[in-house]
PDB file of C-alpha atoms in Angstrom:
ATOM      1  CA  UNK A   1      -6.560  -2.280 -24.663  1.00 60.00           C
ATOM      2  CA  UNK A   2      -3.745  -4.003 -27.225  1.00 79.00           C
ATOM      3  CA  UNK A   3      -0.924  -4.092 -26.685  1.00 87.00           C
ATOM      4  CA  UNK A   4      -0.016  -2.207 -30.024  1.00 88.00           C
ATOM      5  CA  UNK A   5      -1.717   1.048 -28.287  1.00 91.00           C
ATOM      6  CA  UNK A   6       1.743   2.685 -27.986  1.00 93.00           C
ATOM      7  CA  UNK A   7       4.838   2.596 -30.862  1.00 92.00           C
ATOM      8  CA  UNK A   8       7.094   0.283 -28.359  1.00 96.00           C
ATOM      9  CA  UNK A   9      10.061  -1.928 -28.433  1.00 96.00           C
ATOM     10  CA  UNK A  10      10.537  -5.103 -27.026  1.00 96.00           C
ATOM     11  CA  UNK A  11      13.459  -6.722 -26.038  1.00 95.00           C
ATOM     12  CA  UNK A  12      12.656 -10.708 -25.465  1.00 95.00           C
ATOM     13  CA  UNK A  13      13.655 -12.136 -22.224  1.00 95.00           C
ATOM     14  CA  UNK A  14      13.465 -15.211 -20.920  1.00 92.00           C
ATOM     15  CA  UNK A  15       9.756 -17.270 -21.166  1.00 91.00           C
ATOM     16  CA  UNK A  16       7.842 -16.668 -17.873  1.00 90.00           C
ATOM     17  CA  UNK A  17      10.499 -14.669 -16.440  1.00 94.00           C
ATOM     18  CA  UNK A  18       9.814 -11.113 -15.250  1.00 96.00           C
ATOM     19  CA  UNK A  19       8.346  -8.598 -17.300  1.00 97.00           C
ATOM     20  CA  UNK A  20      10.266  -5.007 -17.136  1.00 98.00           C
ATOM     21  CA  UNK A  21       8.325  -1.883 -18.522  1.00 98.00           C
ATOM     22  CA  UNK A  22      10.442   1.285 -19.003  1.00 98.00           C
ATOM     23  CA  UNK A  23       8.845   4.825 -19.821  1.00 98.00           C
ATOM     24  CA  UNK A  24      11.564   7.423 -20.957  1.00 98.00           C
ATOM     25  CA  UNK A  25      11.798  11.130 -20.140  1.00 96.00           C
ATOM     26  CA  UNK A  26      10.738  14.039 -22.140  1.00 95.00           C
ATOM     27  CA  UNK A  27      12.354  14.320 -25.516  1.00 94.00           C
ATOM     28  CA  UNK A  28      13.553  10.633 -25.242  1.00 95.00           C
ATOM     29  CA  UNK A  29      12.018   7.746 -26.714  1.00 95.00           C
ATOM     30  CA  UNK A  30      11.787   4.044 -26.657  1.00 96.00           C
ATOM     31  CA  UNK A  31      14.893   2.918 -27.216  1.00 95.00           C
ATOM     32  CA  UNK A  32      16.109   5.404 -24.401  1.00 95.00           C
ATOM     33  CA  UNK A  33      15.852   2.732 -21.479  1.00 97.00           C
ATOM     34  CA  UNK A  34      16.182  -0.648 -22.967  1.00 96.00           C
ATOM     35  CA  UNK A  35      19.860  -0.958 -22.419  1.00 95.00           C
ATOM     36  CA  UNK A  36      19.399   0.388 -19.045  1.00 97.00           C
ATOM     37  CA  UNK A  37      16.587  -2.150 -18.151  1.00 97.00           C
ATOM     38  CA  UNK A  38      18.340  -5.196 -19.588  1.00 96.00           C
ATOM     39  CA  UNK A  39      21.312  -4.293 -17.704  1.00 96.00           C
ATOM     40  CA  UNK A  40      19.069  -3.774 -14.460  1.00 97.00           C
ATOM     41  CA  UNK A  41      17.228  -7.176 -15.300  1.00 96.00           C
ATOM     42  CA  UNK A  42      19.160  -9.895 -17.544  1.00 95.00           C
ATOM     43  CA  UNK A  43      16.678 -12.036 -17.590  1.00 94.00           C
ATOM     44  CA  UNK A  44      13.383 -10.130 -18.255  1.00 96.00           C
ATOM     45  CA  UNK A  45      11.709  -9.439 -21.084  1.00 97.00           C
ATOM     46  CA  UNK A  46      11.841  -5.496 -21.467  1.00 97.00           C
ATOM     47  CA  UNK A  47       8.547  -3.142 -23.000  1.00 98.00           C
ATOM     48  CA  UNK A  48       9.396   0.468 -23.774  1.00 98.00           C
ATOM     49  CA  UNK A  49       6.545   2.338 -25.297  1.00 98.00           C
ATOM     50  CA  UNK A  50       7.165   5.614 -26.339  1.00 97.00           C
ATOM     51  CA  UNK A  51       4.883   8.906 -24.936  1.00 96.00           C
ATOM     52  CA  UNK A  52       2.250   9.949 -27.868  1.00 96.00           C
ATOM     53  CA  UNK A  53       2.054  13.390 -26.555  1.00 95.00           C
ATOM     54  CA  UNK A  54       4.201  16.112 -28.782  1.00 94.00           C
ATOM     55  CA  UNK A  55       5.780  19.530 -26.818  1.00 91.00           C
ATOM     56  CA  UNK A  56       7.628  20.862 -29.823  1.00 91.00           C
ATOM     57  CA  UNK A  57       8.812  18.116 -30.915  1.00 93.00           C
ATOM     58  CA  UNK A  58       9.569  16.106 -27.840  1.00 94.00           C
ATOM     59  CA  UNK A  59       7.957  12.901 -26.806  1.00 96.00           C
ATOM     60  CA  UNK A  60       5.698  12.771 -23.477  1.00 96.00           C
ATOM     61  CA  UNK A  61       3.243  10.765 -21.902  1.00 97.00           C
ATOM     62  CA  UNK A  62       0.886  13.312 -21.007  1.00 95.00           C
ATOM     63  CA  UNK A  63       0.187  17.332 -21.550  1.00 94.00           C
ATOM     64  CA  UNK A  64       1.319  20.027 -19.513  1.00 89.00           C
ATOM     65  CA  UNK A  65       0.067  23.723 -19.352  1.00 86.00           C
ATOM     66  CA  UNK A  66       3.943  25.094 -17.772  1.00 77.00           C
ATOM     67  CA  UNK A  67       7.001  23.708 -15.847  1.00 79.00           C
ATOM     68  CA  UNK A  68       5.503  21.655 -13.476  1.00 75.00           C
ATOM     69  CA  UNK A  69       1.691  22.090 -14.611  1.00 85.00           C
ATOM     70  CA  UNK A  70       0.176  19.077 -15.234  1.00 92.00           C
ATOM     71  CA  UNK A  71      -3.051  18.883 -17.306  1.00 89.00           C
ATOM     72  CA  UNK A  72      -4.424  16.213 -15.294  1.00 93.00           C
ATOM     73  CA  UNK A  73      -7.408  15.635 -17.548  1.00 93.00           C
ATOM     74  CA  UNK A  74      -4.681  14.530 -19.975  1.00 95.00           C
ATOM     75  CA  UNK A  75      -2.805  12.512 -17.039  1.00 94.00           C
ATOM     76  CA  UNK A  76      -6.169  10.878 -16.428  1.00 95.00           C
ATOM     77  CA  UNK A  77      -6.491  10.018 -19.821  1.00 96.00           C
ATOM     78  CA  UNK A  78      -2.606   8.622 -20.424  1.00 96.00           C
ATOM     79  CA  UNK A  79      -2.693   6.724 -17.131  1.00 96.00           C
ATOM     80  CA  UNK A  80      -6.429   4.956 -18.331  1.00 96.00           C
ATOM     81  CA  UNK A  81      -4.575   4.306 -21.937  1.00 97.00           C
ATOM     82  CA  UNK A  82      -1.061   2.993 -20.390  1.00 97.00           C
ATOM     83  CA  UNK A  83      -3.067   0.889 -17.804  1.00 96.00           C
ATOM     84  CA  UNK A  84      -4.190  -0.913 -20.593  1.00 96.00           C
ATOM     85  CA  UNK A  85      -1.609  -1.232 -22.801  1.00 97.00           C
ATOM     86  CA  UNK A  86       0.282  -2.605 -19.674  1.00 97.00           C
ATOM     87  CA  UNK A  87      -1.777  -5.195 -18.666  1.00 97.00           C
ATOM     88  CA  UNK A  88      -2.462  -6.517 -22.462  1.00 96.00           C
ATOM     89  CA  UNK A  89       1.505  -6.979 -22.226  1.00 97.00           C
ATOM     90  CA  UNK A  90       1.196  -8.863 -18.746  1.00 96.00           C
ATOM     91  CA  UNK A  91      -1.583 -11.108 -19.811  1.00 95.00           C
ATOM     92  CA  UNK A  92       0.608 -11.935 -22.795  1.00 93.00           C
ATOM     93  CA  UNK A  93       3.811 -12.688 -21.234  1.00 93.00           C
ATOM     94  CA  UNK A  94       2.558 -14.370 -17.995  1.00 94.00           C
ATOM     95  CA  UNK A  95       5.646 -13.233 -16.249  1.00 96.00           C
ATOM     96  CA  UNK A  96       6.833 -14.208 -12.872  1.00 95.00           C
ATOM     97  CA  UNK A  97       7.278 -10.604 -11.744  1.00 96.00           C
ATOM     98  CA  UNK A  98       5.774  -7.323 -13.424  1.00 97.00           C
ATOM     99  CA  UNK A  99       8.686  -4.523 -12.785  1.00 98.00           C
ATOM    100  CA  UNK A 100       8.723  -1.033 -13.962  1.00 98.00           C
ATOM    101  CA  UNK A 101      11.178   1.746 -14.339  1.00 98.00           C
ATOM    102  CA  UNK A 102      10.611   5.285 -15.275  1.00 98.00           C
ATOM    103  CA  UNK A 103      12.371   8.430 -15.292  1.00 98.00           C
ATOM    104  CA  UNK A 104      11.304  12.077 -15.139  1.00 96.00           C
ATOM    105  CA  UNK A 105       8.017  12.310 -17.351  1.00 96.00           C
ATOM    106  CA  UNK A 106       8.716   8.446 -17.029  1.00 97.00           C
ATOM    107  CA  UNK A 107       8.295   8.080 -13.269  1.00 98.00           C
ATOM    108  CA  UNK A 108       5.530  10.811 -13.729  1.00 97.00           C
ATOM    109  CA  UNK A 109       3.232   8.543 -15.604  1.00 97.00           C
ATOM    110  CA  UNK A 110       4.212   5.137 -13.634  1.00 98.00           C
ATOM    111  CA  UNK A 111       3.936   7.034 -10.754  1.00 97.00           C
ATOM    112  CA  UNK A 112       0.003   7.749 -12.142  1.00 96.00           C
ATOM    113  CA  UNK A 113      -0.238   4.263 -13.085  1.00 97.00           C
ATOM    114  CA  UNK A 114       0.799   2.990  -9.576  1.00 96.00           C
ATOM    115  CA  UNK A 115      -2.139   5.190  -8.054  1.00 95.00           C
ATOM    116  CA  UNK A 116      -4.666   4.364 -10.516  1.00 95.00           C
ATOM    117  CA  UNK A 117      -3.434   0.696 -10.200  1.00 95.00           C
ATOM    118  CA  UNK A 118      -1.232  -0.355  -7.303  1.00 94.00           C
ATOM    119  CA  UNK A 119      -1.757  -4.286  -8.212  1.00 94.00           C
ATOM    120  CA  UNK A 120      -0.217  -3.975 -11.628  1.00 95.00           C
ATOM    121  CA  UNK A 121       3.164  -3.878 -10.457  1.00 97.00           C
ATOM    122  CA  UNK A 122       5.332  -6.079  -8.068  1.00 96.00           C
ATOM    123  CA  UNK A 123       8.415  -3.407  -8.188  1.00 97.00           C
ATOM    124  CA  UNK A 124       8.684  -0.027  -9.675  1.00 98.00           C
ATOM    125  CA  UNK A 125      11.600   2.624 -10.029  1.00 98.00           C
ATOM    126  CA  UNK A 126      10.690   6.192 -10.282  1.00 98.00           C
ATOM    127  CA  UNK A 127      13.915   8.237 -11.057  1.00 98.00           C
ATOM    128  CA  UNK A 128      13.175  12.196 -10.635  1.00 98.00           C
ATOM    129  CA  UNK A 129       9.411  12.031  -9.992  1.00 97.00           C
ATOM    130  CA  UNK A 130       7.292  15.385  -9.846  1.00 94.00           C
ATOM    131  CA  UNK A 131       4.496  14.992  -8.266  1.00 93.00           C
ATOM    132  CA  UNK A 132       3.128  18.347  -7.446  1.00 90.00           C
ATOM    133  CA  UNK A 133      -0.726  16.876  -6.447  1.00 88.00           C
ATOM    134  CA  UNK A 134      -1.569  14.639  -4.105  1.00 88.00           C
ATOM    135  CA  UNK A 135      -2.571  11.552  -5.256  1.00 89.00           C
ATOM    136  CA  UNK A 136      -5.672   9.631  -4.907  1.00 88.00           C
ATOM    137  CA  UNK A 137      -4.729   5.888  -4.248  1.00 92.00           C
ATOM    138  CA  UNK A 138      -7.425   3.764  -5.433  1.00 92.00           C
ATOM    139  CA  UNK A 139      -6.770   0.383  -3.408  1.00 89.00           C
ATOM    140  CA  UNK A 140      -4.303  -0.300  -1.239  1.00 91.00           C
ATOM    141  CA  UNK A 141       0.030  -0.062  -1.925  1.00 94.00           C
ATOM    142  CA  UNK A 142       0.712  -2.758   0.986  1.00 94.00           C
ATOM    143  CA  UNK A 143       3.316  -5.171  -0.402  1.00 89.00           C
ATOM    144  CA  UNK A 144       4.218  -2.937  -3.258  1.00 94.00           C
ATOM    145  CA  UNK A 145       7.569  -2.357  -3.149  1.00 97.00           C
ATOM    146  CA  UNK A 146       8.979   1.156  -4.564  1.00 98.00           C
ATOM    147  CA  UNK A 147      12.461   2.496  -4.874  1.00 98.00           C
ATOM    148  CA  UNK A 148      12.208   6.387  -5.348  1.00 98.00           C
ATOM    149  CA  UNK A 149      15.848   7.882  -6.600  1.00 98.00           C
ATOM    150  CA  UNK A 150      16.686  11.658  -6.647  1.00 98.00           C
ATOM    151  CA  UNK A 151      18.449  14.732  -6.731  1.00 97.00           C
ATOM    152  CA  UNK A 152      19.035  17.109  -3.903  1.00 97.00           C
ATOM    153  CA  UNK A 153      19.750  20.090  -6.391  1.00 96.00           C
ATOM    154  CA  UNK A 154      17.510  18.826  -8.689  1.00 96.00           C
ATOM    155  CA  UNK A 155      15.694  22.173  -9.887  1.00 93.00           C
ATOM    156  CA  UNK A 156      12.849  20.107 -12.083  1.00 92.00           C
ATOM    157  CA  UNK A 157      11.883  18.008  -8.878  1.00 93.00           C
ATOM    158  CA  UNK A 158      12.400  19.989  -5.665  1.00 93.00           C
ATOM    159  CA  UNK A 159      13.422  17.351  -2.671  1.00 95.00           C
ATOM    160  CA  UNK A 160      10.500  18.512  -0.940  1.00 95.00           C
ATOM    161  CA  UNK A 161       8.201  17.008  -3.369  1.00 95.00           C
ATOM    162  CA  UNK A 162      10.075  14.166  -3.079  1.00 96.00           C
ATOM    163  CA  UNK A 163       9.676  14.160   0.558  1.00 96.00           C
ATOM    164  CA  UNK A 164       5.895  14.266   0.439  1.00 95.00           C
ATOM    165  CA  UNK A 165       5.678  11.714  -2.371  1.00 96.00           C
ATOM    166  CA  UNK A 166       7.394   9.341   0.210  1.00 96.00           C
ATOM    167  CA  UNK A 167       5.279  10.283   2.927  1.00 95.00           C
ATOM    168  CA  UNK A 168       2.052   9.572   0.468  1.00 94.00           C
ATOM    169  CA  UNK A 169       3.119   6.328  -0.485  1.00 95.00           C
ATOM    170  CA  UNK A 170       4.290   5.244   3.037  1.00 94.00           C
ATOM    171  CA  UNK A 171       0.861   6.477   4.275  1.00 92.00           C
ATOM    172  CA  UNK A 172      -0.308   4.563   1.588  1.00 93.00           C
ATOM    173  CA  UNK A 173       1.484   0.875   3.198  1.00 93.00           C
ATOM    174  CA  UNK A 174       3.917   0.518   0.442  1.00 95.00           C
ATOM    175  CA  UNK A 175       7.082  -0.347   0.540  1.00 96.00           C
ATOM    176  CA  UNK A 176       9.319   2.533   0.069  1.00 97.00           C
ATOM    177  CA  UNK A 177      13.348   3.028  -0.220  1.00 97.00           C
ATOM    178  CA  UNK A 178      14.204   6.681  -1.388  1.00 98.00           C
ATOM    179  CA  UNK A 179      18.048   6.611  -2.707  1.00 98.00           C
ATOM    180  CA  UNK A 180      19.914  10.390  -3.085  1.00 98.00           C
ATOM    181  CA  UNK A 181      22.275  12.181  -4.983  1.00 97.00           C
ATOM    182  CA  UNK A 182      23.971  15.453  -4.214  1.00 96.00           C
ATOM    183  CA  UNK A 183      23.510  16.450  -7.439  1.00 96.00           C
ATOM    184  CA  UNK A 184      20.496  17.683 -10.411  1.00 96.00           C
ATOM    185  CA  UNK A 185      18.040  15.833 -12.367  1.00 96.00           C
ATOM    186  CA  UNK A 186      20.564  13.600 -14.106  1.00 96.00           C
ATOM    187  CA  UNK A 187      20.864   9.870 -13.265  1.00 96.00           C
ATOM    188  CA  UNK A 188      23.752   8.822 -11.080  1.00 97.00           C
ATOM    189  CA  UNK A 189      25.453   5.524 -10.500  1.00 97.00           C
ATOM    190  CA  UNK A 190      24.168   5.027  -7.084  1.00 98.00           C
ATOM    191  CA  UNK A 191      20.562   5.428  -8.297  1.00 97.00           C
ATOM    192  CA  UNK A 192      21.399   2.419 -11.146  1.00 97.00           C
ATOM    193  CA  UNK A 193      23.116   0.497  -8.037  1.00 97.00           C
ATOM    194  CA  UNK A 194      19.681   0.657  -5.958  1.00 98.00           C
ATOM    195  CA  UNK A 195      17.698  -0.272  -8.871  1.00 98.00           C
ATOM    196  CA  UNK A 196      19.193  -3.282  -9.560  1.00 97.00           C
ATOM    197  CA  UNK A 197      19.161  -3.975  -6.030  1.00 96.00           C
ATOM    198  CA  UNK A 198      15.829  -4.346  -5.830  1.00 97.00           C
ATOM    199  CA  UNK A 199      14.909  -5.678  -9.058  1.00 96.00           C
ATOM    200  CA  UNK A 200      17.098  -8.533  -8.299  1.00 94.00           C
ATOM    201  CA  UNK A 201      15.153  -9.191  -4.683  1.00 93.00           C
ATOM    202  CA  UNK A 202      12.131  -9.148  -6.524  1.00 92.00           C
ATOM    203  CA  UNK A 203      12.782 -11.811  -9.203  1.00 83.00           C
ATOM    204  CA  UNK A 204      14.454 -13.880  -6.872  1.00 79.00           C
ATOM    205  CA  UNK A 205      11.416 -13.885  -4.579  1.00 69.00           C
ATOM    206  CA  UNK A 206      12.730 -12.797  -1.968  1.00 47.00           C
TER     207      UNK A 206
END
């Protein structure tokens, strides 16, 4: 896959330091997390493609039938497509880490990603998943470390889901932290706080 498969942005970092990929929310697009990630990571080069799937008019990364209704043919076929386009950008950069970041339709499709292909990253971030399936983990999560942030009156991504997401992964052998927020689907400063937490363990190898 090349690594022009997605209109992206790229914010240079520094040569053979980590490589951060950030996948915004619906309606957003990619210039919607680069500030965010460079903040979280100062030193890594940042990829933000932006979702080819239209809903009137606002970005996604895959198709949905309803709120909360995934078409997972359409997942399948984003998370095949994004696989690619991610590792084309790994084997270009050679980082020392791979990180990724992701919120709401974000986290959705990283999330994806992370089943489909738990070696591709060292670190991810998924702010406000939904993941209303259970997910079929094709190799192992063991060593994987992921921080899952979110709301407890969050009415797009019930904290039950969010429960069971942790229990998957954890059943799964990876690494999980899951950092709440009294509040909704926005992103609060605690959330940012955690992320950069463990961003900065993982490029410091530690």
């Amino acid at each position: 896959m090349s690594k022009g498969a997605y209109a992206h942005k790229v914010l240079p970092g520094s040569p053979g330091g980590p490589l951060l990929l950030v996948f915004h929310g619906t309606g957003g697009d990619e210039s919607q997390l680069v500030s965010l990630g460079r903040d979280l990571a100062p030193q890594a080069t940042i990829v933000s493609p932006r979702g080819d799937v239209s809903e009137q008019g606002a970005a996604r990364f895959f198709r949905r039938t309803g709120a909360g209704v995934y078409d997972m043919d359409d997942l399948a076929r984003a998370t095949d497509k994004m696989a690619g386009f991610v590792q084309a950008h790994v084997e270009a950069a050679m980082p020392s880490v791979v990180l990724g970041l992701g919120y709401s339709n974000g986290a959705n499709v990283l999330a994806s990603l992370v089943f489909e292909a738990p070696d591709l990253f060292d670190a991810t971030v998924l702010m406000h998943p939904l993941i209303p399936f259970e997910p079929q983990v094709k190799g192992s999560l063991a060593g994987r470390h992921i921080l899952v942030t979110a709301g407890k009156r969050d009415p797009i991504c019930p904290p039950n889901l969010t429960s069971r997401l942790e229990a998957y992964l954890r059943a799964d052998r990876a690494d999980v932290t899951v950092e709440w927020h009294e509040g909704g689907h926005e992103v609060r400063p605690n959330e940012i706080e955690a992320a950069r937490r463990l961003f900065a363990t993982i490029a410091q190898g530690v």
